[in-house]
């Protein structure tokens, strides 16, 4: 959400119709679904994230998002 808020606050009239790809976070960090909740929280806190996708890279399966705060 910070990506969108940061860009919207700059100049709404120019960005309102831009593709969402322009605002998406690149190189997204994920957590494997087999890891512990403690491991996920460590990633969140270490990186200052509020949301962390749960993704199985081996099977290419998205499970959801862990949110913190």
Steps between C-alpha positions, in 0.01 A plus 500: 500500500790737560591478130163637396469765772850630432434539128145634535609775730743632239260576214164330485388652170797354310492151648131418538485310168848350502534118507529355849827338388660843536434489876558135583793396714768324300705204632238411760623306802290197589486235768469128433178347637702239694685766704383599848300810585803616700712483183239704310488761777879526495490575125226758553681678783847481345379658176243739647217331310135492596406224256682185391380264225500130583627333185630154417771564238543129423133443414436859391200528730384815678330437837421848626652790690616530860430847642669659799416813707 
